[in-house]
Structure formats: structure tokens, C-alpha cells
Amino acid sequence: MTTILRKHHFDLPDGVIYLDGNSLGPLPRSAAERAAHTITQEWGLELIKAWNSAGWMDLPARIGDRVAALIKAQPGSVTMGDTLSIKVYQALDAALKLRPNRKVILSDSGNFPTDLYMAQGLIDTLAKGHVLRTPPPDDVQDAINDDVAVVMLTQVDYRTGRLHDMAAITARAHAAGAVMIWDLAHSAGAVPLDIAGCAPEFAVGCTYKFLNGGPGAPAFIHIRPDIAPLVNPALAGWMGHEAPFAMDPDYRPAPSTERMRVGTPPVVQLSILDAALDVWDGVTMADIRAASIALSDLFIAKVEAGCPALRLASPRDGAQRGSQVSFHFAHGYAAIQALIDRGVIGDFRAPDIMRFGITPLYLDEDDISAAADHICDVIQTEIWRDPKYQTRARVT
Amino acid sequence: MTTILRKHHFDLPDGVIYLDGNSLGPLPRSAAERAAHTITQEWGLELIKAWNSAGWMDLPARIGDRVAALIKAQPGSVTMGDTLSIKVYQALDAALKLRPNRKVILSDSGNFPTDLYMAQGLIDTLAKGHVLRTPPPDDVQDAINDDVAVVMLTQVDYRTGRLHDMAAITARAHAAGAVMIWDLAHSAGAVPLDIAGCAPEFAVGCTYKFLNGGPGAPAFIHIRPDIAPLVNPALAGWMGHEAPFAMDPDYRPAPSTERMRVGTPPVVQLSILDAALDVWDGVTMADIRAASIALSDLFIAKVEAGCPALRLASPRDGAQRGSQVSFHFAHGYAAIQALIDRGVIGDFRAPDIMRFGITPLYLDEDDISAAADHICDVIQTEIWRDPKYQTRARVT
């Protein structure tokens, strides 16, 4: 397999095999340094002047271009800020305005809950008779018809890692006259993408998973450049104004995707993310993908060989899978806790999913083999039956 | 005057007199340390576990209680996150839903533009015939009538520092059956407040000004506790769900103000803010207010004595003024640049406002006197005519 390993860029603690980079990526060394610089040198010494002198105001666009390169979107089509939930709301609202005579938001039953909640909140707020349809993921293509205003899907299923066919679904949505929104939460930095080629109207995502931007790192939103001038933002914030410091009493949106900026940008978290993206310099997504599939296949083979009690929840075919491997196990919560106790960090998703992120930036075959051995040992010895592993933490 | 000075808590650069804490508060020493701890120890070593072990998930509520204490709101009534623009949208949307038969959003012509833009964006999105009225600030009380669904005002005018009478306007709004929203952007940490006593339905604010939370620090929102269960959030994010990790397909709001949480909290910026709030331990807002008025009166007296070309834009009566002093001057932009060159940092707001924040946490009478002397010198010598001070930066 291609070697990608960039573990030296990260501050992973000794004795830890980190299989949860699909939830929260680990700390890149450069990010800690950059945060200290932004805080003590820029904020501390430049004070208010740093908005100009340190380029704070341009961070959303500049980092947006770095994310655009990773998802193969057009330069200038991505901006950063807020949270993924907010970006979903912005995209959905804009999509419905682009299709005023249609009433259906089509998603799928496997979508991450907050995407569905944001749709529900928008529907309630508009009170114009929109409906949210959530067929099973496999049925979603056939559910795209002329009633559908917008198709909103997360490419990689957060539980199983199942991958939607982005090109085919986008083409189908467009053939039916629907707007397409892709949520790339588990895609950006995990699988090769071609947003400019697929040409969905909107793509959104977060940066604290495979992009290692840190807890609560800002989200991103892409608007297809031809659509941007047509978007009428619900969240019409001053930073999305054509001239924020003109203090105009009337909102006039910025010409590009920048109109999706809302309030004052989170400068410290943006700076951390900016540094975290340095890890990707010189890495190709094709190499990452090849390594991810090879490591995942190895992981599946070893776990299945050593613990038949676990049933694969992810697609067996690497081409159908994001960069994670999940197993069903009735005692999955306790088993994950026992593994964390040994330094093998995965996570649990209700009702019975043991989930492991496979991230070639800082995991190699030795890590994967060792992790699989620990999993099999924990399952075979039933050490997860220890009462200390049964108590649920608030966040799982 | 009462001495408040806590300059030793801040990392102010040598030679700087910082009169822009009403735009971006300076770096508290403890904030730099806390950021490093959160990044290297919590994120770096605890990784995903830090959501529980480091209490990340509870930061919005825990810090919300600290802000609640500063604005005299009920414990549990404030939560943190997003930006002030987003919080304005949430409050406005919730207010309109509470008054479905009324169509008027009443603000004033002096409100900060993003508040007006968010109202415009919401009105366009709802498309139900709502209107935004913006009479001059002095006329706003008389404009409150039975058509008004919601009164949304910023207590302290960002240009002049003029202070609205919060108690009187809130009472008038309630007498007319309107919902009241106060934007406390220039109030929190600047003037004594009594949110629980005034009892507006909503209060929102930012934390990067007088609360020194850093660039892009998260915003806050207060809901009056009796109203919280009635609020139906437009931005129905998973973190505002009653049980975020149940992965319920349907949104059910959390019982309290927590329903105004949206997406994953910005942990690093929240941690910085948490540390920044330590500066307030042992400080009373009454003492801050007394010192602010005394320093502001001194500043006005010295500037007016030394440079008659500047015309006071702020109320002369300290009781009618927030914690800033502004002057009209046709060449204000250039004069502010010349002052910054000397280390006296204020800012400019179009069309002709020279604005100076008066912050007793880190400014004393010597600072204020020295700043006034510099201002008078810059104006009298007309050094601001130097061409280098005429070019506008992007952010002013």
C-alpha cells in the first residue's frame, strides 16, 4: 500500500491508537503553535489592528479556498464559519427559495439527525406546507421526482460508513429539476471528491473530523458559482454584506459565496484550522483513499477472524465505504469503554454500533493490527462485562 | 473615583493606550494560558474523551451562568454559542412566533446594521407581510403600539454611546402586548443591568467587547424562564435537542434556554472566554460604572478644552451614556489613524465618528489624560493631513 503516514505532524499521546478521527481529529502540532501566535502576538499585541494586519477578515475566504482544493470545488466558491447545522439551514433555505413551487425536501432515514432537525425547524418556520421525506438510503434515488424541491443527503452514513453515489444522485436530482445539497461531514479529507464536476448547487461540511480543525472548528459552505448571485440569504448578517463597514441600513449581499458569512468570524478557531490544513500539503486524496481502503480491509479481516460475535455494519466493498469501519455488537457501548481503557479509541453510536475511523494521516498497518488484536481480546475475554464499563457518559 | 484597575490581568503592549475595548477587548493573561491548556492538554491528550472529561459539552451552560451573573439574569437562562447575528435571528423568529397576529418589528435607525439585516432576512424568508420600522431612537417609545409584535433594540448606540431606558421601554412594550428583545452588545460588562428585573423576553449579546473573550468569541442569548418552554426554534440543531445523543429522528427541544444551542460548540473560543471572565471576579458593575463615568467625564473635559474642532457626539450626561465617548470630526478617519500611530487606539465609524471605549478594567486617569493630550496634539498640529493617514483599510 501507498505510505501516507504523517504521524509526526500530530501530537498523539503515547500508548493511544486513535480510531476516532471521524468524530474529532487529533491535534496537529502546527495548530497549537498557530493558536498561541494568534492569541499572544496578533490579539495580544496587534489588538483591533489585527483585523487588517493579521488578515483576520480574510480568513473565511482564504481557508475556504484551501477546503475548496480538498473537495475539488472552484476557487472562491467556499467560505467558512458558524456550525454545520447553520450551514445546512442556509443551504436548505436558499434551495427552497430557488424552487418556490415545490414543497418536498428529500433526505434519507440514515442522515445525521441535525440535518433532519434543521429541515424540520425551517419547515415549521416557513409554515408553507413543505414536507420532509426520509426514505431508506437505498431508496432515495427512486424517490427523486418532480415534486422534490431539494435533495439533501450526507454522502457518508455516520453509523455505517455507507457511501452514496454522489455523481449519480446529483444527476438524477438535476434531471428532476431539484436542487442538490451534499453534506460532506464524513467526506472532506476522507474520500476524493469532485464538487466542481458533480456540480451540486450546495455542499456543506464540518472541519473537526478528518480535517483536524479542533473541537468546534468552523463549518464550510460551497455554492456553485452560477447559483451564488441568485441566493437570497435568510441569515443576512453584516459579514455577508457587500460592504460590511459601510454600515448601510439595508442588506445587500456580497456577490459570491461570501454572502453566506453571517457574524464576526471565530478567528482563533479559524487560525487553528488554517494550521491544521498544512498537514495536507503534498498529500493527494487518491493516495489517502488507497491507504484508507487497504487499512480498512485489513482491519475488517482481522476483526472478523478474531471475533465472530461482531457483525460488520459497513459495506464490505471498499468502494462503497467512507473512511470508517463499523460493527454491530449488542454490548457495543461497554466494549468501546473497555477499549478506550486500553488506549484504543473508537466510539459508539446508538443502538449497537462500534465505530472506528480509519485515518491514514496518522495510522499505519501496525496500529490497525494492534487495534484489531485489542478488540478481539476485549470481546473474547468479555472484559466489557465489568460494571465500570456499563455506565453511560453524557456524550457517547 | 473608585479604583477598579485590573491592568495586571491583561497583556497590553507597552506604549499603547487602548481605547477600543468596546470593539475588541484586549487579551487577558489567563486566556492565553487557558487556550494552551485546552488545546494541548484537553484536545491533545484527552482527544474525544474531553467532551466528558474536560466538561466541553457543559461549557455553553456553565459560561452562560457566568454571563447571567454579569447581566443579572436568572441562573440557567443564558446559553452561549454562534454569533450575535445568529442569536438576533433566533430571538426575532421566536418573538414573531409568540405574536402570530402582529406584523411589525420595531427597532430604531441607530441600531447596529446586522440587527436590521437579520430582521430583513427573516422577513424576506417568512414572506408573511412583516415589516421593519426604524424610527429615530428618541421616537421609539412613542412608536410602540398594538401593531408591534416585537421591539428589538440595542441598549447602547454603537456610534454615540446613547443609552436607551431599558426599564421604561420594556414596560411600554409589555403594556402594548409586544415581545421585547434587548441587544446588549455594548452593555454587557459596560453598564449595570437588571435583566431579571426588567424582564424582557429575550436578551442577546456578544462577548468580544467589554467581556474580552477574543476575536470571534461566542455570543449569548437569554430567554426569560417562563417563555423558554414556548419557544419553537427555527435553528433546530442537535445540540438544542432534549437528548442530542439519542440520535432521535425528530427534533424535541431541550426544556430551557439550551434549546437555543444549535451545532457543536466552539470549545477553544469558549474556553478562552471562560478564562477571560475570571477578570470580573470581585468586581462589581456599580464600581465599574462609577469609574467609567468619572473617566469619561474627565476625557470629555480634556478633549473639549484642548480641541474645539471636535464636537461631542455622545450624551454629555454620564447617566445617558454607555461606556464610550464619541466625537464628530470631518477628518475623523485620518485622525484616528494618526492616533493609532502614536499608540492611542480608538476607532472610526462612518461617516465622521471618532470613537473611544472607556474601560476601567485596564484604563486609569493617567491613561485617559495622556490619550486626551495626544488627541489634542494630533488635531491642533493637523498631522492627520499626512497622506499616509488618508488611505482606508478594509476594516475601519
XYZ file of N, CA, C and O in Angstrom, chain A residues 9 27-35 271-272 275-279:
68
model
N 3.317 14.920 12.252
C 2.622 16.214 12.285
C 1.663 16.333 13.466
O 1.096 17.391 13.697
N -4.862 16.600 17.497
C -4.187 17.898 17.440
C -2.977 17.870 16.509
O -2.000 17.159 16.790
N -2.984 18.645 15.434
C -1.759 18.806 14.658
C -0.798 19.739 15.416
O -1.230 20.753 15.972
N 0.472 19.378 15.441
C 1.445 20.204 16.180
C 1.377 21.671 15.772
O 1.428 22.580 16.593
N 1.285 21.904 14.485
C 1.320 23.282 13.995
C 0.106 24.076 14.480
O 0.160 25.305 14.567
N -0.967 23.380 14.803
C -2.181 24.075 15.238
C -1.990 24.696 16.617
O -2.452 25.809 16.890
N -1.292 23.971 17.492
C -1.047 24.510 18.839
C -0.164 25.757 18.744
O -0.416 26.764 19.419
N 0.848 25.679 17.893
C 1.739 26.843 17.722
C 0.990 28.037 17.132
O 1.164 29.175 17.561
N 0.167 27.746 16.152
C -0.560 28.825 15.487
C -1.552 29.499 16.444
O -1.709 30.731 16.439
N -2.219 28.685 17.257
C -3.175 29.260 18.219
C -2.439 30.206 19.162
O -2.900 31.326 19.431
N -7.883 30.148 12.780
C -6.419 30.072 12.699
C -5.930 28.650 12.966
O -5.010 28.162 12.292
N -6.534 28.017 13.951
C -6.168 26.628 14.255
C -6.429 25.747 13.040
O -5.593 24.925 12.640
N -3.871 26.216 10.258
C -2.633 25.469 10.505
C -2.857 23.972 10.318
O -1.996 23.262 9.774
N -3.993 23.480 10.746
C -4.290 22.045 10.628
C -4.297 21.609 9.164
O -3.928 20.472 8.842
N -4.691 22.503 8.292
C -4.745 22.142 6.866
C -3.358 22.005 6.241
O -3.215 21.405 5.175
N -2.331 22.542 6.919
C -0.964 22.376 6.401
C -0.579 20.905 6.281
O 0.266 20.546 5.456
N -1.177 20.074 7.126
C -0.865 18.648 7.097
C -1.116 18.045 5.718
O -0.472 17.078 5.315
